[in-house]
Tab-separated table of C-alpha atoms and ligand atoms in Angstrom:
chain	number	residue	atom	x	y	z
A	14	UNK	CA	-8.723	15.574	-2.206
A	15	UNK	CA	-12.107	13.660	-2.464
A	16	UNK	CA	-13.382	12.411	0.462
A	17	UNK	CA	-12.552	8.773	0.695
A	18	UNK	CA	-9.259	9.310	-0.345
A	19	UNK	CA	-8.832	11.955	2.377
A	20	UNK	CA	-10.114	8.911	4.633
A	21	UNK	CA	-7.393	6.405	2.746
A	22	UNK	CA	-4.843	9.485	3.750
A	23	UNK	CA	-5.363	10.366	7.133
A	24	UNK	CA	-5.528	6.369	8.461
A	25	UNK	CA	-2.448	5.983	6.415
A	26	UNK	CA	-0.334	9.339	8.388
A	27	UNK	CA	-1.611	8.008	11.259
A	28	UNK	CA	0.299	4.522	11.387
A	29	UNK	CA	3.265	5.723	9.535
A	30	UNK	CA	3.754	7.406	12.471
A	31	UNK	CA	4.100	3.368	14.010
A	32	UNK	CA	6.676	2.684	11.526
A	33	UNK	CA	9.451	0.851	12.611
A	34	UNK	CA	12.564	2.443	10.473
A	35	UNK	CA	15.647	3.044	12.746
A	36	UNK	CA	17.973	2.156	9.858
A	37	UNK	CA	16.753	4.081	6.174
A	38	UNK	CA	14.498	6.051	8.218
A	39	UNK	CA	12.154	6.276	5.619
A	40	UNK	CA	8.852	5.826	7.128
A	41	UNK	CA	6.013	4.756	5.358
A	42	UNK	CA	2.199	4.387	6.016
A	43	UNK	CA	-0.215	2.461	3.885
A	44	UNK	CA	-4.188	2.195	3.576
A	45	UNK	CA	-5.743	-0.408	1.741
A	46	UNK	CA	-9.568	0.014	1.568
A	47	UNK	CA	-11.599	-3.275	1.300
A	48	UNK	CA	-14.574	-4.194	-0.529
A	49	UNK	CA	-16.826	-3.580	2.763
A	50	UNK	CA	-15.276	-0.296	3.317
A	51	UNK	CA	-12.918	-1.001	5.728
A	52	UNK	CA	-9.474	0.755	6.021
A	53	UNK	CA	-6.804	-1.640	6.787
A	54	UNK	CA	-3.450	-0.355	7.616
A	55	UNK	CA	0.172	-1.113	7.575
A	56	UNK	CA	3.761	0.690	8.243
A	57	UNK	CA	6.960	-0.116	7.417
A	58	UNK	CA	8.896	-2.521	9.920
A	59	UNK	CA	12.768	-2.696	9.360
A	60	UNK	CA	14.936	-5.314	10.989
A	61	UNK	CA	18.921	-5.360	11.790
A	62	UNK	CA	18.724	-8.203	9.360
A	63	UNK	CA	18.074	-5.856	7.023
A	64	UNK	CA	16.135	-8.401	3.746
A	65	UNK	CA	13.590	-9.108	6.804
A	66	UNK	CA	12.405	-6.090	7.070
A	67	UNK	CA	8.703	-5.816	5.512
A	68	UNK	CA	6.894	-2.971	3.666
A	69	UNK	CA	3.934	-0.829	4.910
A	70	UNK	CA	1.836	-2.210	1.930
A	71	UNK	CA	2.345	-5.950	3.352
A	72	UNK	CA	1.373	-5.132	6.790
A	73	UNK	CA	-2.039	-3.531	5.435
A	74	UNK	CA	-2.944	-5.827	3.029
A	75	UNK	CA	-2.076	-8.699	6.346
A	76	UNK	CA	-4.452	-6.797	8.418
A	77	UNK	CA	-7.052	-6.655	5.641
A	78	UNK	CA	-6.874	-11.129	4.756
A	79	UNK	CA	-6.692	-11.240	9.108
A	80	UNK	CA	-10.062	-9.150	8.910
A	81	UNK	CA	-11.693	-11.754	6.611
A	82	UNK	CA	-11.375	-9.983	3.496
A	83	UNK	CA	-9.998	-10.645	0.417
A	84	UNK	CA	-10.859	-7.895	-1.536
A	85	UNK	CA	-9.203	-4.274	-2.434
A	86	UNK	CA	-11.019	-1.249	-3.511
A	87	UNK	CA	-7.906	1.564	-3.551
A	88	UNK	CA	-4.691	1.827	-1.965
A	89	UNK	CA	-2.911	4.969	-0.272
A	90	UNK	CA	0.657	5.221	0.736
A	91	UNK	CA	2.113	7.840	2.371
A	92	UNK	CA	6.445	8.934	2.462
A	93	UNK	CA	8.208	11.380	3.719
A	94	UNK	CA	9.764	11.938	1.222
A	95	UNK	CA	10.390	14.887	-0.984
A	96	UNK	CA	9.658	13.166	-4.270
A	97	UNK	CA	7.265	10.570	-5.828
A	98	UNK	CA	7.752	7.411	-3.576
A	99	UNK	CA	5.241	4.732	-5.279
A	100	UNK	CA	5.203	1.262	-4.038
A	101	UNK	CA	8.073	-1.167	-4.792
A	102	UNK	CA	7.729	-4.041	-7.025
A	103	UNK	CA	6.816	-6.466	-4.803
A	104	UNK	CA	4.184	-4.781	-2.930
A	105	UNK	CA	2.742	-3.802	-6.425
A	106	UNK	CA	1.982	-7.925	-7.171
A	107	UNK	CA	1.033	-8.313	-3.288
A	108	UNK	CA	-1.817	-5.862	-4.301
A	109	UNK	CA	-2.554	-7.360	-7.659
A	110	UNK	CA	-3.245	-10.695	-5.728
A	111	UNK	CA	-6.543	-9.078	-4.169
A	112	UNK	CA	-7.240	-5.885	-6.581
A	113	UNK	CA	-8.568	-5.256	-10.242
A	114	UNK	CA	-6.651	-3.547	-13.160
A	115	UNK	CA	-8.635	-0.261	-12.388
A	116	UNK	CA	-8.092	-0.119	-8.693
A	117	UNK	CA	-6.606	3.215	-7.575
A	118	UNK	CA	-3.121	3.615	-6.205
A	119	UNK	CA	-2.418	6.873	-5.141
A	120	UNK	CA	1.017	8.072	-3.637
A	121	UNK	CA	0.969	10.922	-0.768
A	122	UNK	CA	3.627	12.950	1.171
A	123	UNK	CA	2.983	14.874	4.280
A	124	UNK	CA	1.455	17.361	2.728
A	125	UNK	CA	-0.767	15.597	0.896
A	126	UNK	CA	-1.586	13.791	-2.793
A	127	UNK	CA	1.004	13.483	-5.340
A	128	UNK	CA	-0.258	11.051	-7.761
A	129	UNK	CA	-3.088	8.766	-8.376
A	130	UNK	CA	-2.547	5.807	-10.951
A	131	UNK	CA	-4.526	2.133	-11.545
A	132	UNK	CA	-2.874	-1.191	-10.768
A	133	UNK	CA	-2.415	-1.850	-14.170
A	134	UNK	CA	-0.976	1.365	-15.148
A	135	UNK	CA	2.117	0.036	-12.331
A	136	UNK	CA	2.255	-3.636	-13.519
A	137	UNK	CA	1.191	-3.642	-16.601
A	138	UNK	CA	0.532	-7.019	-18.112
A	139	UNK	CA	0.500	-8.593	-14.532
A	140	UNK	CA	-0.003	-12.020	-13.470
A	141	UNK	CA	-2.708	-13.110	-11.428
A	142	UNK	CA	-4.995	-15.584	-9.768
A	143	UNK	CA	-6.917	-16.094	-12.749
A	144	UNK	CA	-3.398	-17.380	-14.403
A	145	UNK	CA	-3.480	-20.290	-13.207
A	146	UNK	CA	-5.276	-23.418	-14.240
A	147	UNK	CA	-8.731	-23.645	-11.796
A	148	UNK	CA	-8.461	-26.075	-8.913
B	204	ZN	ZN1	6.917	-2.769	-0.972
């Protein structure tokens, strides 16, 4: 694992371990690195109403906008899971909101890396910011 991403991977064990998931118990941990080089992270926090319950990606990229940033450079999340967990659907346009085509998104387990794609190659033909008319 290169460096940074080993960085993206550690941050994102770390507050997995934070995740709030009494009912699925399917913990997740994500790190979003910004255009500084910060790590911003986020876990999973489930609710006994369950549709309010809110993904690890939303909590990092939260974290990242409450830091002042608006900008995202690569994304790790991390399952525990025994199979390719990528992120859902709707964490996949939260990211496009504040990341290029080509930004990395690479999916972990415990023991480490399972797959790295771009943005684009999980929502293809995406809407964006630059969709709509200028203000
Ligand atoms: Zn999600």
């Amino acid at each position: 694992m290169a460096p940074d991403v080993q960085e993206l991977f550690e941050a994102a064990r770390a507050v997995q371990e934070r995740a709030h998931a009494p009912y699925s118990r399917f913990r997740v941990g994500a790190a979003v690195r910004a255009a500084s080089g910060t790590i911003y992270v986020g876990c999973n926090v489930e609710n006994a109403a369950y549709p309010q319950g809110s993904c690890a990606e939303a909590g990092a990229i939260s974290a990242m906008v409450a830091g002042g940033e608006r900008h995202i450079v690569a994304v790790l999340t991390v399952t525990d899971g025994t199979e390719l967990s990528t992120c859902c659907g709707g964490c996949r346009q939260r990211i496009r909101e504040f990341a290029a085509g080509d930004t990395p998104v690479h999916a972990a387990g415990r023991d480490g890396l399972w797959a790295t794609f771009t943005l684009d190659e999980l929502l293809p033909s995406s809407f964006g910011p630059e969709n709509l008319p200028p203000r």
